[in-house]
Amino acid sequence: MLSALVLGLAYASAYSMLALAVVLIYSGTRVLSLAVGEIGAFGLYAGLWSHDNGLLGVRPPVFAAALVAMLIGGVLGLVVERLVMRPLLGRPALDSLVATLAVALFLALLELKLYGLDPFPAPSPVGDGSVEIGGATLTVTEMTLLGLAAVVALGLWLFLTRTSFGLATRATTSDPTVARLLGVPVNRVYVFSWGVAGLLSGAAAALLANLTGSLTPFSLTSALLSALAGAVIGGLDSLGGAVVGSLAVGLVNGIVGSRVDPTTSAGVIFVAVLVVLVVRPRGLLGSARVAA
Amino acid sequence: MTLLEVRDLCSGYGSLQVLFGVSLEVGEGEVVALMGSNGAGKTTTLRTVTGLLRAMSGTVHLDGRPVTGTTPERLVSAGVVMVPEGRGMLRDLTVAENLAVGAYSVTDKLQVGASLDRVYATFPILHERREQKAGTLSGGQQQMLALGRALMASPRLMLVDEASLGLSPVMTERAFSLIAEVNRTLGVAVLIVEQNVLALDLADRAYVLEKGQVVASAEGDAVRTMQGRLRTAYLGTAV
Ligand SMILES: Nc1ncnc2c1ncn2[C@@H]1O[C@H](COP(=O)(O)OP(=O)(O)OP(=O)(O)O)[C@@H](O)[C@H]1O
Ligand SMILES: [Mg+2]
């Protein structure tokens, strides 16, 4: 039971980062981004490839792959905002949604072209060690993931509540037009949100690949679907909701997935999404505007 | 010296033209009323001046310098803040956070502190409710927060869009007298956009907007005469 719980929590950590990326973008721009999975995956491919093949004659250690994933993910986020999303500001939500899907597909197909369909090995930077606690085996990787996700969520929370630009971000989330009228440079907030979302995406890619041991094209987009489920359950414009929803989804994955089977757990999750959409469309912690 | 000068402004939404050559002026430290009934184009005028909407033609000058097609962000830095229709509460943020966002363009921390003290002194209820979410305030309190928040940017000119909207007659009078007080004590010029003819009590000068055009203007004592006329005309129903 304990090991299923920890495995679930480890997945929840990765999902929560993707869900935070989704919520960060959604709450500023009302755009549901389907690209925030593949953006990080693309970065991680580059990181793992340079670990395998060396870069400028040096072979970066495997933990550097995660940093590269975050870096490239962040830059990709900025590029996508500037080149694709900015011109679509003010257009119907469906246009932007389709655009983010196109970005995800483009990146996944590029990964396929560059690295092939075979799973790309993603060794854990903290090794394959494990510890016994109360008869349950917990891997060092899982526990590192939990710690990292907690640090990331805490960092994001501190940024949003303790810094001036964080306040500007929340003001933009609450009402972009009013924020502009008060002097908040909302375009800079949008760029920044996409950048941070890309960073989170890279971190999530690294975490998930370490859990499964490998990376394939579309694997992060499929994880994004679980994260989206978490975000919808938690409330699409609530960062706290993203974490809570992802925890729920991760735990169901871990417990039902290992006790019964993965298909059942996916079924349970998406029935939960439907129930939320019908009964409380704004999600557990979302604001009323989500449902509007 | 004219603070704000709007000349022959034409504007609208997509291909729908709403303003047909609006001209008006606000002098340093003045209170100017822009009156007009529903759909006359009052909000559209303010949106175009602040740069939320792009002008089709015409010009906007601030201190004699052109600011046509500027952005709201830049206009705030230049000392012009708009208090939007419906009060524009950042509902999920606390009262104190709303005020902090109002000061976003100000880099001098001491100045922000001084503005905050002044706002809390003028509106003690905001100090009392500072940790409360703005969305939970009453309409009158929200209007105070909207005014106080605009003052946090230390503006020279406030554009106030229908402060009376949704307020009781008592609260409306309260809001108008606060606007007058802000003008008197801080010397902030105010362009007050209203349907309510009581706003003319504060005004040094007034314009009447009808179907996107200025159809009347008055200055000094003539503002009272205009008030009488408007009271009996169609605007009278709003009182
Ligand atoms: N976003 C919009 N898109 C299209 N048309 C609009 C939009 N906003 C306003 N209009 C139209 O522009 C005209 C002027 O509207 P505006 O909001 O400027 O009037 P107003 O004088 O502020 O009225 P009110 O007293 O009701 O606030 C109206 O005919 C309105 O239908
Ligand atoms: Mg209006």
Tab-separated table of C-alpha atoms in Angstrom, chain A residues 11-24 26 32-38 200-201 204-205 208 219-251 253 266 269-270 273:
chain	number	residue	atom	x	y	z
A	11	TYR	CA	3.302	10.737	-10.582
A	12	ALA	CA	1.201	13.426	-8.920
A	13	SER	CA	4.341	15.557	-8.563
A	14	ALA	CA	5.027	15.443	-12.266
A	15	TYR	CA	1.368	15.995	-13.144
A	16	SER	CA	1.162	18.911	-10.765
A	17	MET	CA	3.969	20.691	-12.597
A	18	LEU	CA	2.200	20.242	-15.910
A	19	ALA	CA	-1.074	21.318	-14.318
A	20	LEU	CA	0.617	24.399	-12.838
A	21	ALA	CA	1.912	25.226	-16.322
A	22	VAL	CA	-1.606	24.860	-17.742
A	23	VAL	CA	-3.137	27.024	-15.012
A	24	LEU	CA	-0.433	29.691	-15.271
A	26	TYR	CA	-4.921	29.726	-18.681
A	32	LEU	CA	-5.890	26.092	-22.652
A	33	SER	CA	-2.393	25.095	-23.728
A	34	LEU	CA	-2.006	21.593	-25.088
A	35	ALA	CA	1.626	22.360	-25.922
A	36	VAL	CA	3.060	22.397	-22.409
A	37	GLY	CA	3.756	18.655	-22.429
A	38	GLU	CA	5.742	18.384	-25.619
A	200	LEU	CA	7.857	23.579	-15.506
A	201	SER	CA	7.212	21.456	-18.569
A	204	ALA	CA	7.884	17.533	-15.505
A	205	ALA	CA	9.369	15.776	-18.536
A	208	LEU	CA	8.232	11.479	-15.658
A	219	SER	CA	4.539	10.527	-23.866
A	220	LEU	CA	4.365	13.983	-22.269
A	221	THR	CA	1.235	14.902	-24.195
A	222	SER	CA	-0.415	11.804	-22.819
A	223	ALA	CA	0.743	12.767	-19.307
A	224	LEU	CA	-0.652	16.235	-20.012
A	225	LEU	CA	-4.098	14.675	-20.379
A	226	SER	CA	-3.868	13.393	-16.800
A	227	ALA	CA	-2.589	16.790	-15.689
A	228	LEU	CA	-5.470	18.491	-17.502
A	229	ALA	CA	-7.859	16.198	-15.676
A	230	GLY	CA	-6.237	17.348	-12.447
A	231	ALA	CA	-6.455	21.004	-13.470
A	232	VAL	CA	-10.135	20.727	-14.414
A	233	ILE	CA	-10.958	18.941	-11.156
A	234	GLY	CA	-8.998	21.508	-9.133
A	235	GLY	CA	-10.205	24.566	-11.074
A	236	LEU	CA	-8.519	25.847	-14.213
A	237	ASP	CA	-7.500	29.212	-12.812
A	238	SER	CA	-6.402	28.127	-9.357
A	239	LEU	CA	-2.770	27.209	-8.712
A	240	GLY	CA	-3.755	25.548	-5.443
A	241	GLY	CA	-6.461	23.696	-7.334
A	242	ALA	CA	-3.918	22.460	-9.867
A	243	VAL	CA	-1.855	20.895	-7.108
A	244	VAL	CA	-4.857	19.403	-5.290
A	245	GLY	CA	-6.394	18.040	-8.504
A	246	SER	CA	-3.102	16.559	-9.651
A	247	LEU	CA	-2.585	14.922	-6.274
A	248	ALA	CA	-5.999	13.286	-6.589
A	249	VAL	CA	-5.284	12.094	-10.113
A	250	GLY	CA	-1.809	10.839	-9.204
A	251	LEU	CA	-3.062	8.974	-6.158
A	253	ASN	CA	-3.304	6.351	-10.756
A	266	ALA	CA	-7.992	6.133	-16.128
A	269	ILE	CA	-10.288	9.781	-13.368
A	270	PHE	CA	-12.235	10.761	-16.439
A	273	VAL	CA	-13.761	14.958	-14.640
